Structures are given as C-alpha cells and as structure tokens.
mmCIF file of C-alpha atoms and ligand atoms in Angstrom:
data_model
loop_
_atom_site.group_PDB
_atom_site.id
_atom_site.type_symbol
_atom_site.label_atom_id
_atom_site.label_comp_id
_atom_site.label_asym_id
_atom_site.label_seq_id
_atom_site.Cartn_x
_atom_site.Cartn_y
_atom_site.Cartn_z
ATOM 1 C CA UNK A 1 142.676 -16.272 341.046
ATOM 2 C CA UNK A 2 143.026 -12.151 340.091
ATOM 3 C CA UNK A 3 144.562 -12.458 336.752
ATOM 4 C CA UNK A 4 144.873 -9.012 334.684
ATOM 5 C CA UNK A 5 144.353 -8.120 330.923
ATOM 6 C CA UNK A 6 148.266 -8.849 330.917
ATOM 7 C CA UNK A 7 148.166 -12.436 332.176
ATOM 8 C CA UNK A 8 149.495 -11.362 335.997
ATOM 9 C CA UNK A 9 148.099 -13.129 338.881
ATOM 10 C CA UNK A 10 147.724 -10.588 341.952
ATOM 11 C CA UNK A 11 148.923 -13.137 344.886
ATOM 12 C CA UNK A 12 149.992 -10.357 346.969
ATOM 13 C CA UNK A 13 148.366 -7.756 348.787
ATOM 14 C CA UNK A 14 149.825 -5.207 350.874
ATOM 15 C CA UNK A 15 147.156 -3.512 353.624
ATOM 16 C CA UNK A 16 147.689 -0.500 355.317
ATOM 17 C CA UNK A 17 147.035 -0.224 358.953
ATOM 18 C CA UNK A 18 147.141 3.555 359.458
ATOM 19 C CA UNK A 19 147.961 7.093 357.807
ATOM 20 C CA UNK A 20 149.538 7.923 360.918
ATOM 21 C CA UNK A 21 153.223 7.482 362.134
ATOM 22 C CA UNK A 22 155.471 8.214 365.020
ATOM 23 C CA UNK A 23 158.026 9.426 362.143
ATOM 24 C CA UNK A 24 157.945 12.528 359.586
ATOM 25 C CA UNK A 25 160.203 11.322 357.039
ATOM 26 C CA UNK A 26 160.072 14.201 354.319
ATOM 27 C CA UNK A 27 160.054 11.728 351.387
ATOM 28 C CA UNK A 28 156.562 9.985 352.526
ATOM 29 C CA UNK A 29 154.942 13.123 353.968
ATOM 30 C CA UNK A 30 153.770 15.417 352.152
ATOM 31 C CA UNK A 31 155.334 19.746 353.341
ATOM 32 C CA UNK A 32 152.272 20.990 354.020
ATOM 33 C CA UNK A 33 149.874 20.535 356.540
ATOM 34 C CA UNK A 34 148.740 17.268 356.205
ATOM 35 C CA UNK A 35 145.391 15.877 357.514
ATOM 36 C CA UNK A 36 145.415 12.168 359.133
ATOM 37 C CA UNK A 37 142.298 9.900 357.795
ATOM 38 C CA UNK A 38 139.134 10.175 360.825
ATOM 39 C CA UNK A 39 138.893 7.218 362.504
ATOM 40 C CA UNK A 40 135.627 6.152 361.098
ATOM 41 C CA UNK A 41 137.083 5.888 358.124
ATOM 42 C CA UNK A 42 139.567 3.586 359.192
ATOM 43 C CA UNK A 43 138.925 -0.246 358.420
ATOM 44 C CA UNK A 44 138.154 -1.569 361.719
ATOM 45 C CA UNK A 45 140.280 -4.511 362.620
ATOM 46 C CA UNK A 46 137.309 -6.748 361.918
ATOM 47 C CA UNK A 47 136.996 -5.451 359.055
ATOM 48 C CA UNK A 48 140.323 -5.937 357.779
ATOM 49 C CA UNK A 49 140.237 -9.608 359.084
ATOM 50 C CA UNK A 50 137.240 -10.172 356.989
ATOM 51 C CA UNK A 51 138.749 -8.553 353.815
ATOM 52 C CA UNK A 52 141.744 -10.747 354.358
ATOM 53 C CA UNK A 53 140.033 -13.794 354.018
ATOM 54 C CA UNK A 54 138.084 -12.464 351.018
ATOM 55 C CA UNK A 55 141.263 -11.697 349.076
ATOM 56 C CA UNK A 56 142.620 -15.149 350.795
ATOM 57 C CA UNK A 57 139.622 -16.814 348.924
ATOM 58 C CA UNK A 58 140.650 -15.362 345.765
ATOM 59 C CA UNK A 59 143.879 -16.770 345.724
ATOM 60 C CA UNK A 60 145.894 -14.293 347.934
ATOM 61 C CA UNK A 61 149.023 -16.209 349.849
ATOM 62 C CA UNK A 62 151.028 -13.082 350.919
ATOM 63 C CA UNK A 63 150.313 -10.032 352.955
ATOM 64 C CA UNK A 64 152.393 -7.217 353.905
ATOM 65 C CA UNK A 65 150.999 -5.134 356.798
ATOM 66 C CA UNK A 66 152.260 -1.533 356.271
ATOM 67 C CA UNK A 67 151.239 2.382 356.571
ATOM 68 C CA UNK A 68 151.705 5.169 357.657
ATOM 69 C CA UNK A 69 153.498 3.027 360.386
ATOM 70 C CA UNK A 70 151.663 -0.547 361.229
ATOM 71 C CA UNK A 71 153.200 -0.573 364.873
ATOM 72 C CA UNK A 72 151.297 2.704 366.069
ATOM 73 C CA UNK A 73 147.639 1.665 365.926
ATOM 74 C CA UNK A 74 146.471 0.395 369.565
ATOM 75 C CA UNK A 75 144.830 -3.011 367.759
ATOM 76 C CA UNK A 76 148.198 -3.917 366.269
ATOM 77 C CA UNK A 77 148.796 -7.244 367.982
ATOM 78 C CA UNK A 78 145.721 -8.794 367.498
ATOM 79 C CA UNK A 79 145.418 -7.890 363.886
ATOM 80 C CA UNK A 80 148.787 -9.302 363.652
ATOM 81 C CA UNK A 81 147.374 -12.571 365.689
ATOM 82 C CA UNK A 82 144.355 -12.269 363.715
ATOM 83 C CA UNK A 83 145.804 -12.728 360.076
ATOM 84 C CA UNK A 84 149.004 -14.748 361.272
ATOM 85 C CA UNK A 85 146.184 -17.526 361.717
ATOM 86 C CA UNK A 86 145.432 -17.343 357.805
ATOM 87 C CA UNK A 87 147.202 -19.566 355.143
ATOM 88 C CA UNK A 88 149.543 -16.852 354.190
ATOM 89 C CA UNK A 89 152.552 -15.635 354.318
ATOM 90 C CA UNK A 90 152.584 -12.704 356.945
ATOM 91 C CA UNK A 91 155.171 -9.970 357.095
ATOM 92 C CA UNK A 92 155.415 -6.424 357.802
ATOM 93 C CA UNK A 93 157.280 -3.161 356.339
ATOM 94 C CA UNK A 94 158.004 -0.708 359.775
ATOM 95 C CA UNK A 95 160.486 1.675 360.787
ATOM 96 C CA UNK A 96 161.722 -0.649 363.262
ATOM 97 C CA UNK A 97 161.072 1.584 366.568
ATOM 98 C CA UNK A 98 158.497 -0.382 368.412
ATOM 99 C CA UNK A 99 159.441 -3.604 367.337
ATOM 100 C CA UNK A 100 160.970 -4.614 370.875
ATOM 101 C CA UNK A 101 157.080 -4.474 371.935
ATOM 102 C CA UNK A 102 155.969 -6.771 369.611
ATOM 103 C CA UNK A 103 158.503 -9.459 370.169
ATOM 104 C CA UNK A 104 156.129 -12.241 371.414
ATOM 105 C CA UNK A 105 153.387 -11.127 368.739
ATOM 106 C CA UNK A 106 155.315 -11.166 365.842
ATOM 107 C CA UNK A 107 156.783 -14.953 367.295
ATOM 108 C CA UNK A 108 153.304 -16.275 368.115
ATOM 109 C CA UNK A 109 151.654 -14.771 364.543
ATOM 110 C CA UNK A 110 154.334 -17.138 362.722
ATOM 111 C CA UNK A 111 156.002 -13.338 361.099
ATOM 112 C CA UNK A 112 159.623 -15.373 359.254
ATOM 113 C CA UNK A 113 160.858 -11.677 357.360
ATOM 114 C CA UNK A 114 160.614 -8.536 358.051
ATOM 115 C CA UNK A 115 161.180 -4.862 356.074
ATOM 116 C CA UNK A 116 163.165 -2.145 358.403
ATOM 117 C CA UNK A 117 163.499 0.785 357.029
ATOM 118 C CA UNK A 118 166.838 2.858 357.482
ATOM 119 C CA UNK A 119 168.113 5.919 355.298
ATOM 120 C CA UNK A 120 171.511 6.223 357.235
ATOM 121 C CA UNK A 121 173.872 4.719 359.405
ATOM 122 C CA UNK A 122 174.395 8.136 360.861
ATOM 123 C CA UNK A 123 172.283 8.895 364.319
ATOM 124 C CA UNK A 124 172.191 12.829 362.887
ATOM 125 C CA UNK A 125 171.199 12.429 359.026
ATOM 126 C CA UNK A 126 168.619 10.050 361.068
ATOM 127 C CA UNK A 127 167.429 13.043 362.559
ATOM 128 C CA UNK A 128 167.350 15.473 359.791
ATOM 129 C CA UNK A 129 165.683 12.388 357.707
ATOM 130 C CA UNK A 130 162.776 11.564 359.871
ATOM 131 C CA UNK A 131 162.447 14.223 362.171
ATOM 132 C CA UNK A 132 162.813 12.298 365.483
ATOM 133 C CA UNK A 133 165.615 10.897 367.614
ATOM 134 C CA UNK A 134 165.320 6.839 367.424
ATOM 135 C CA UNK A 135 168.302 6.081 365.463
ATOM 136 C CA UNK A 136 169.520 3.849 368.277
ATOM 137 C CA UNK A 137 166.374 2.122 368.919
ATOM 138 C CA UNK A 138 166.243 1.487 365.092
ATOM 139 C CA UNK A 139 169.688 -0.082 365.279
ATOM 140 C CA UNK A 140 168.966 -2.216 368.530
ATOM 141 C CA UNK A 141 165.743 -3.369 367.242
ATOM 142 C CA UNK A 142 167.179 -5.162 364.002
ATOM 143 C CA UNK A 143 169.581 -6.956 366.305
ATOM 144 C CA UNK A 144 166.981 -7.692 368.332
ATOM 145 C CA UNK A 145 164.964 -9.078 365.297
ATOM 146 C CA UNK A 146 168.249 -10.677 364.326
ATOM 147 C CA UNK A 147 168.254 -12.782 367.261
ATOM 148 C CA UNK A 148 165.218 -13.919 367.004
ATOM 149 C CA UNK A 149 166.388 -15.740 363.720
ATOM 150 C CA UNK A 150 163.900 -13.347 361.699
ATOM 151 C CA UNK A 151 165.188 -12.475 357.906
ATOM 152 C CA UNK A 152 165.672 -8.739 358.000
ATOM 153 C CA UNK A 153 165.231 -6.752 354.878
ATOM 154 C CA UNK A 154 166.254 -3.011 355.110
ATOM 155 C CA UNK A 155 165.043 -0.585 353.105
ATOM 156 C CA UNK A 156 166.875 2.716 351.806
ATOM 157 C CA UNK A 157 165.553 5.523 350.051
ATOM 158 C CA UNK A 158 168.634 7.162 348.434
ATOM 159 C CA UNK A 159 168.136 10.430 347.097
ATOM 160 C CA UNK A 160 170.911 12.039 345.263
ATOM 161 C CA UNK A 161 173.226 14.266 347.362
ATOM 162 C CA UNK A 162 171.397 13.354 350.851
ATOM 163 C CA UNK A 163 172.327 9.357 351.354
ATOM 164 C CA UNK A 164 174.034 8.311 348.117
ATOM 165 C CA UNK A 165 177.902 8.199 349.720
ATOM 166 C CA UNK A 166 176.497 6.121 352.118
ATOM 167 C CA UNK A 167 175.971 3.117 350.111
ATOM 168 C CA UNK A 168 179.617 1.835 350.495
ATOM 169 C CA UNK A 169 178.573 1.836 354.087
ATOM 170 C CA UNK A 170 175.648 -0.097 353.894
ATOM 171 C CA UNK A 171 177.211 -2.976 351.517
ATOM 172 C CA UNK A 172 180.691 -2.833 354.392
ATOM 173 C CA UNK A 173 177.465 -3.319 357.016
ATOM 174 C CA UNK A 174 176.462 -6.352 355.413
ATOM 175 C CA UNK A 175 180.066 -8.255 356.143
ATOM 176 C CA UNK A 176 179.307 -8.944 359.241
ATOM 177 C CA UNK A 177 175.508 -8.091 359.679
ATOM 178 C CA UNK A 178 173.422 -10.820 357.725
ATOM 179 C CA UNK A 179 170.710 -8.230 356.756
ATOM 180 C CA UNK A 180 169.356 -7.694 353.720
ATOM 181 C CA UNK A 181 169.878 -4.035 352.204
ATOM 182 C CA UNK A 182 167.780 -2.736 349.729
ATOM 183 C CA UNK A 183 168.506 0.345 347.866
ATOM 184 C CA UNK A 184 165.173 1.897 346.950
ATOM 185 C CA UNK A 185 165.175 4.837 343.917
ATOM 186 C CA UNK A 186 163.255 7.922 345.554
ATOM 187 C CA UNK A 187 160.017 7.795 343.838
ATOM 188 C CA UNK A 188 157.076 10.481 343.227
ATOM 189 C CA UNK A 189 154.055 11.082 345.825
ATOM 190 C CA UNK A 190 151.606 13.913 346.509
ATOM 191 C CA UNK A 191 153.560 16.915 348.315
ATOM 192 C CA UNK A 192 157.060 14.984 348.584
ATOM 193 C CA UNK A 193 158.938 17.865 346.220
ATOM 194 C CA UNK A 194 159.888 14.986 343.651
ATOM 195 C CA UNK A 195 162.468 16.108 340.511
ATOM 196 C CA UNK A 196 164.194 13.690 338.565
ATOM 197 C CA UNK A 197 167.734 15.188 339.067
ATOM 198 C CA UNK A 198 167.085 13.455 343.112
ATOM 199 C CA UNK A 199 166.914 10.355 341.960
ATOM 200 C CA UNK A 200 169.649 7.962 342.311
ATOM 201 C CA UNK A 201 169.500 5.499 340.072
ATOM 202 C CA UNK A 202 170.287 1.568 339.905
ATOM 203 C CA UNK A 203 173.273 1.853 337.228
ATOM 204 C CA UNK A 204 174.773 5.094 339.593
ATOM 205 C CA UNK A 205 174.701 2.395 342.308
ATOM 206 C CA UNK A 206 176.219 -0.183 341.148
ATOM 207 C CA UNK A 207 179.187 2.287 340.140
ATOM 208 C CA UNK A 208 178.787 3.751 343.462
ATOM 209 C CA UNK A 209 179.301 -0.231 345.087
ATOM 210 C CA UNK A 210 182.209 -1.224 342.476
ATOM 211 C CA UNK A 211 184.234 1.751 343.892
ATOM 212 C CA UNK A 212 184.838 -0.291 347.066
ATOM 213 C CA UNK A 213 183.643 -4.085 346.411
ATOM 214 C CA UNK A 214 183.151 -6.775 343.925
ATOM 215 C CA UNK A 215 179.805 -8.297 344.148
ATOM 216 C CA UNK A 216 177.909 -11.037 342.105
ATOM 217 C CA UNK A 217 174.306 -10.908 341.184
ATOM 218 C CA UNK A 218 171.734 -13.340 342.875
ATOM 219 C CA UNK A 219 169.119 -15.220 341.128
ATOM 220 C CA UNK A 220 165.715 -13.454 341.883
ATOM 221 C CA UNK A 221 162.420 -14.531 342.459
ATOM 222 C CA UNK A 222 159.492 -14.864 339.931
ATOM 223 C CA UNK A 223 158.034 -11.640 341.340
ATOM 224 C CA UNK A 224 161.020 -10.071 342.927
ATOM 225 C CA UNK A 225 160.835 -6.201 343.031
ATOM 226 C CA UNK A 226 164.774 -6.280 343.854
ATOM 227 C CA UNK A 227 167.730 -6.975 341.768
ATOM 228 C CA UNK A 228 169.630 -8.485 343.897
ATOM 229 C CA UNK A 229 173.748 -8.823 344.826
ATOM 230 C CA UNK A 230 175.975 -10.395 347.406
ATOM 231 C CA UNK A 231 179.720 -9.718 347.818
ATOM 232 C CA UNK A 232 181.613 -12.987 348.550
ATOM 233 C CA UNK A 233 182.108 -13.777 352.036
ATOM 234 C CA UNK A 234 179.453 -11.377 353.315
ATOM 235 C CA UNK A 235 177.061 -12.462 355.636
ATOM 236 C CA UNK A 236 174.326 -10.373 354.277
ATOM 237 C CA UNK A 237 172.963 -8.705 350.569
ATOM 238 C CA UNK A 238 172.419 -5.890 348.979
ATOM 239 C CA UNK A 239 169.703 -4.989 346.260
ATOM 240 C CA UNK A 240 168.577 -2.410 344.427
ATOM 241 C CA UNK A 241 164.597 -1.716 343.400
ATOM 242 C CA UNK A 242 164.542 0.235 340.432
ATOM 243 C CA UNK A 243 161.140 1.738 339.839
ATOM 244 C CA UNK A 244 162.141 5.172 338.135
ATOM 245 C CA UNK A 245 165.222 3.351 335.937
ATOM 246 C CA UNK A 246 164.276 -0.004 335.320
ATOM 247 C CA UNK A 247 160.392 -0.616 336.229
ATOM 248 C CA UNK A 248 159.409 -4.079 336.920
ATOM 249 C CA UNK A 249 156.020 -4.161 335.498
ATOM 250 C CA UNK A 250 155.607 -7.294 333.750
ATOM 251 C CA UNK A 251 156.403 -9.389 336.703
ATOM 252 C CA UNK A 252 153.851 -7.663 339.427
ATOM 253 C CA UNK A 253 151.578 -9.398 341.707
ATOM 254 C CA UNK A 254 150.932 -6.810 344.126
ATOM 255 C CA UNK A 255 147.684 -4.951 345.468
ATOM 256 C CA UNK A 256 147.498 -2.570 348.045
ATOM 257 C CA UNK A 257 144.346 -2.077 350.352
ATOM 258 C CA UNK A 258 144.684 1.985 351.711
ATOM 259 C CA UNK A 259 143.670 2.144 355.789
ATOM 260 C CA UNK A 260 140.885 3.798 354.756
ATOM 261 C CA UNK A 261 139.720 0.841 352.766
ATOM 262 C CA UNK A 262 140.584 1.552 349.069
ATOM 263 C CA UNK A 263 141.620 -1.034 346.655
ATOM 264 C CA UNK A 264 144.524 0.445 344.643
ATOM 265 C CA UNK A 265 145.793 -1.682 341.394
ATOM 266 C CA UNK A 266 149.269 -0.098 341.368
ATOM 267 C CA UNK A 267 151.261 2.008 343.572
ATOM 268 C CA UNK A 268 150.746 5.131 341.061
ATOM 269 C CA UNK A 269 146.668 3.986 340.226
ATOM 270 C CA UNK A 270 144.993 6.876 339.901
ATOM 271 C CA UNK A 271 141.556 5.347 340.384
ATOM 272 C CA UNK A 272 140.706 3.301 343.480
ATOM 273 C CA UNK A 273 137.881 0.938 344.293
ATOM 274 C CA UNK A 274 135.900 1.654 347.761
ATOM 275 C CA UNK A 275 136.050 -2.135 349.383
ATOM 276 C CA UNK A 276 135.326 -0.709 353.047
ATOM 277 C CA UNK A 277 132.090 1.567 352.134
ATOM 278 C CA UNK A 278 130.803 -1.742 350.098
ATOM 279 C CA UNK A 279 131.214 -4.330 352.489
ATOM 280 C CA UNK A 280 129.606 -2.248 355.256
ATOM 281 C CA UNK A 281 126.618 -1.883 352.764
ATOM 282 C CA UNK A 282 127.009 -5.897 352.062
ATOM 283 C CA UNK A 283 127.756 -5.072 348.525
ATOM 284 C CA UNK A 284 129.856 -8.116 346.939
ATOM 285 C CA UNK A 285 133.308 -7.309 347.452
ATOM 286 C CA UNK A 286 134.800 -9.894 345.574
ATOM 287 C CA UNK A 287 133.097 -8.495 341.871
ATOM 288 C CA UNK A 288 134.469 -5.084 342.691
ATOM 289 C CA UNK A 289 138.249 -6.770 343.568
ATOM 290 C CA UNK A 290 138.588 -8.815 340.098
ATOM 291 C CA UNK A 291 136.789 -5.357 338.303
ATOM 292 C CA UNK A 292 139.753 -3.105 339.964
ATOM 293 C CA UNK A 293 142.488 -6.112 338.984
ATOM 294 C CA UNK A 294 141.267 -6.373 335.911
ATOM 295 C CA UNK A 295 141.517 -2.527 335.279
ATOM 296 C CA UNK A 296 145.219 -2.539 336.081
ATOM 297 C CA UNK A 297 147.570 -0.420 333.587
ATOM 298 C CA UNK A 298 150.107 -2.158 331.789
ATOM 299 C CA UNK A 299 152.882 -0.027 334.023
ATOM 300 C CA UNK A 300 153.107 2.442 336.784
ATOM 301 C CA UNK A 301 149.432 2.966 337.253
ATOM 302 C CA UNK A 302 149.690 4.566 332.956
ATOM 303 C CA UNK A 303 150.747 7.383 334.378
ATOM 304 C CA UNK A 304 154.601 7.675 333.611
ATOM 305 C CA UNK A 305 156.211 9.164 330.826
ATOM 306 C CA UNK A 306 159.299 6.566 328.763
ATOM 307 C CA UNK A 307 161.635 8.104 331.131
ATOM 308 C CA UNK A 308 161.517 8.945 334.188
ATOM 309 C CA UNK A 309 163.752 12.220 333.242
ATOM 310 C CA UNK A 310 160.925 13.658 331.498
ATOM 311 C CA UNK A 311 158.286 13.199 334.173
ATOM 312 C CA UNK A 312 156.506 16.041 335.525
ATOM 313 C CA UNK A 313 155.352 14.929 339.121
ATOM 314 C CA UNK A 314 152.904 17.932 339.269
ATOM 315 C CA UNK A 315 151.007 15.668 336.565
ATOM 316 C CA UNK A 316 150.942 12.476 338.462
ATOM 317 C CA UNK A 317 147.512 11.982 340.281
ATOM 318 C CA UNK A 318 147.774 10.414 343.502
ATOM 319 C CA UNK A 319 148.327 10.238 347.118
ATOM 320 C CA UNK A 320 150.717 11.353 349.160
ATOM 321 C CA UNK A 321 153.196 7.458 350.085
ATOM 322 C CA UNK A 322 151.832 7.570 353.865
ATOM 323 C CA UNK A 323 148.455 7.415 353.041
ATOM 324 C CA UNK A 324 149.081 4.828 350.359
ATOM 325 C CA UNK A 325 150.824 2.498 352.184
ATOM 326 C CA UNK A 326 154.669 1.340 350.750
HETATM 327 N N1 LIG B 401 156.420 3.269 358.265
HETATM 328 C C1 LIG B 401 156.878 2.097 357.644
HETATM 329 C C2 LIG B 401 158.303 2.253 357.156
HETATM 330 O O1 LIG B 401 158.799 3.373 357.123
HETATM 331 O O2 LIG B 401 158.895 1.239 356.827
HETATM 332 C C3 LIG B 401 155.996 1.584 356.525
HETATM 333 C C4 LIG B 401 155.431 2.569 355.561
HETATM 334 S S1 LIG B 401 156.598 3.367 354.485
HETATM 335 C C5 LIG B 401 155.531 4.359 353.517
HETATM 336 C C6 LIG B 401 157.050 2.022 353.414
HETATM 337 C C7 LIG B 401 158.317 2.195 352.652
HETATM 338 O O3 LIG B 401 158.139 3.187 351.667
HETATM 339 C C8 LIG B 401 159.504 2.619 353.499
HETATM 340 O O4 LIG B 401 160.584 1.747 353.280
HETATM 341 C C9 LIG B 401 159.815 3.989 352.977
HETATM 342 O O5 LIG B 401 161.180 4.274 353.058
HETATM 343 C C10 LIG B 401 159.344 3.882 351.539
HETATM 344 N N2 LIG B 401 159.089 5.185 350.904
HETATM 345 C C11 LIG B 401 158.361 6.203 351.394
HETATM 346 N N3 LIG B 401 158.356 7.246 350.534
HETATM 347 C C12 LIG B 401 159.111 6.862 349.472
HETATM 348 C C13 LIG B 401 159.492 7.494 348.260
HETATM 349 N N4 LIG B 401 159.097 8.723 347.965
HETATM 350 N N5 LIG B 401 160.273 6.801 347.394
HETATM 351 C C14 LIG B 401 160.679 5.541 347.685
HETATM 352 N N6 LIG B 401 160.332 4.879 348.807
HETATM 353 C C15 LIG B 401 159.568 5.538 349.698
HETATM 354 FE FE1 LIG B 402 156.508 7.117 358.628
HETATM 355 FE FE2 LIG B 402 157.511 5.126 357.167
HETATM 356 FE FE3 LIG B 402 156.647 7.376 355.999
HETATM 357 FE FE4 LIG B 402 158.827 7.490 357.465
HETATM 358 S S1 LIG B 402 158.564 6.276 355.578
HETATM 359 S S2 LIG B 402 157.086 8.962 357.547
HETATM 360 S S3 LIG B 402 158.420 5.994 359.021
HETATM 361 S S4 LIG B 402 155.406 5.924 357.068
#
C-alpha cells in the first residue's frame, strides 16, 4: 500500500498518454508558444504497461488514462487493451471527439465510466473555447457513449463571465440526458493567465442552480473529488469540484504519472520523481514511488496561500495542465 505522512492511501493513479491534443483550449494551454514533449521522452507503451503493474503491485485499483488528449497517440487502443487486462478499474478523461473510433476498444478493455469534457452547450463559445469546430461530434459522441450503457461524467470548467450563465443549462440538460455534470472551479497552471476574480466558485453555483431548480445533495464517495446534487426527477446529476473554494485534501488518493514519465504527488507538486529515466536504467522503481508518496504536502502540492483570493499564480511552480495530465 502507498500510505502518506497523513495516513492517505494513494489507490489511484492517473497516467498521461501525451502532451499533445487535437484541441487548444486556452485554460490548459499555456499563450505562448508552447513546445510538445520529443518522442523519446515519451513512456513507450511498454513502458507504461510495465509501470502499471508496478503501481498495481503496490496496491493501485484505479487508473485514469488522460493528457494532453489520450485518444490522439497512434498506440491508443492497445494501451487501452493492454491495461483493461489488469485488476483495475479502467477509465479515461477525453474531449470526447474520437471516441466513435474507439467504440469496440473501449467495449473489449471492460472501460464502465467515462469523463467528457464540455465548457458549453453552444457550438460557437465551443469554438472560441477550444479553438476548433467539433462541437457536434462532442455532442454525438456522448450519445453514442450513452448507448453503449457507459456512465458519462462531463466535465466543465466555468470561469467567471465566459460559461457561468450556462450552468442553468447544463442542470435543464440533465432532465432528460442521464449524464453526469461536473462543474469544475478554473484552477492555476503555467501560462493559463489565472486571477482569482475568474474563478467561479462552488457557493456562486449553487446560487447560480437555485435560481432555476431545487436540488438535493447526494451522498459521496470516500474519495470523491465532487460534491455532488441531483434535482428530483432528473435523469442525470450535477456536481461541483471545488479545488480553489473548498479543497478536498484530506480525502485524496490520487497520483499522476506525466507522459514523459514523472511521478507527481499532487496536481500542484512542485517536485517530481523521474520513474521512466529509472526503470530504463533498472533502478527500483517501487523505492522511488513510496519516497515521492511519502513526500506528499498536506494540501495543494504546499503551495497555496489560506485563500485562494490571495494567491499569486506567478508564485506557483509548475506545469502548464496539458503537460500534467487532468
Ligand atoms: N484532453 C482531455 C480532456 O480535455 O478531457 C484530458 C486532459 S484535460 C487536461 C483534463 C481535464 O482538465 C479536462 O476536463 C479539462 O477541462 C480540465 N482542465 C484543464 N485546465 C484546467 C484548469 N485550468 N482548471 C480546471 N480544469 C482544467
Ligand atoms: Fe486538450 Fe483537454 Fe487541454 Fe482542451 S482541456 S487543450 S482538450 S488537453
């Protein structure tokens, strides 16, 4: 087991696949020029197969394949084949635009939920959002996942002024649409022009939601990131993850492998442990894993201030989100 100075087990890793993406979202990508990782830097998918089963060993029974976007690397399916045959439970965070090509792999690797990510309901916000014109693609591709009985979670950044009328919209989508909406508060990355006053925040949501519905909370899971909320009669929920307002620290069991093969403790760690460089020099991974777990800060990689209002993301050392992997 990975247990922390704080009595956490890590259960839960999270491995990115790639920097790269078929979408510029301005939130994950940092302005300026940015430089995708060389591919030799990349774990291989062999390699990530093997790393799998070393974090399997040490108690891992969830992994979230993620990016830069998962569903734009070539090897793909048969990493997705490759750790769908490992006792855990396998799922994915995308942007939902090549999902109709991996219908039979995601089937065959056993993949039961899925994270989509949408910012809008509105094909030309889409646009401005993520730079490119898949807004209908997005839309057919969670009915498609729909169909195919998967649970759909949806994720949306809202960032004050850009998406935040929308949320009425999202909770009317869930009457009839039994997905899963998550409201996610915009959160600080290398390059992503971060400042407090764009972040919407869980209580401004739930005042945003009680304008048009009642809702009742849901009971979460042990290690739920989400608050969660359904309004009676709806086929689907809503729920909010509140990083910036209401951090959810105590509770975390997550770990996050970068493409390039970087063991990072925390979303916002600051230091990172080089798995890929010591396994290809057969150093002993598994030392350097419970070293970095054990390592963890106490909350948000010890980097935040008490409130979020009063955080300076110049000061924040890390990554930009896309090569970090959400
Ligand atoms: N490309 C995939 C996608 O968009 O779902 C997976 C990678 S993306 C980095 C993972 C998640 O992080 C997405 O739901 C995205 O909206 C979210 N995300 C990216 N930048 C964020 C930010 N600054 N604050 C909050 N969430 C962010
Ligand atoms: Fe790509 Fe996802 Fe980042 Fe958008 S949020 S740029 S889809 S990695």
């Amino acid at each position: 087991m990975l247990v922390d100075r704080y009595n956490r087990v890590h259960n839960y890793l999270r491995i990115s696949l790639t920097d790269n993406c078929n979408f510029r979202c301005f939130y994950c990508m940092p302005e300026e020029h940015y430089s995708f990782m060389p591919k030799a830097s990349l774990m291989q998918a062999a390699e990530i197969e093997k790393l799998a089963k070393v974090f399997v060993e040490l108690g891992v029974d969830k992994i979230r394949l993620t990016g830069g976007e998962p569903l734009v690397r070539k090897d793909a399916p048969q990493i997705i084949e490759a750790l769908g045959k490992l006792p855990v439970s396998l799922t994915l965070t995308t942007n939902g635009v090549r999902l109709h090509e991996f219908k039979n792999v995601l089937r065959s690797a056993g993949v039961a939920s899925l994270n989509i990510s949408l910012d809008t309901l509105d094909a030309d916000k889409f646009q401005l959002i993520t730079r490119r014109d898949n807004f209908q693609t997005v839309m057919n591709n969670i009915d498609l996942m729909l169909e195919m009985g998967v649970y759909v979670k949806v994720n949306v950044v809202v960032m004050a002024g850009l998406n935040d009328q929308e949320i009425i919209d999202f909770i009317a989508w869930t009457k009839h649409k039994p997905v899963h909406v998550r409201f996610i508060e915009f959160m600080p990355f290398a390059g992503n022009k971060w400042t407090s006053n764009k972040v919407f925040t869980w209580q401004q949501i739930l005042e945003k939601a009680s304008e048009a519905f009642s809702f009742l909370p849901l009971k979460n899971e042990k290690n739920a990131t989400a608050k969660g909320y359904i309004v009676p009669g709806h086929a689907g929920t809503f729920a909010v993850i509140s990083t910036m307002s209401a951090p959810f620290c105590d509770t975390c069991n997550r770990m996050r492998l970068t493409a390039d093969g970087k063991l990072k403790n925390c979303l916002f760690a600051k230091d990172e442990t080089d798995l890929l460089t010591a396994m290809r020099s057969g150093e002993n991974v598994e030392d350097l894993i419970r070293k970095n777990i054990k390592a963890k800060a106490a909350a948000l990689g010890g980097q935040f201030p008490e409130t979020f209002e009063t955080l300076n993301s110049e000061e924040v050392i890390n990554r930009s989100m896309i090569a970090i992997g959400g």
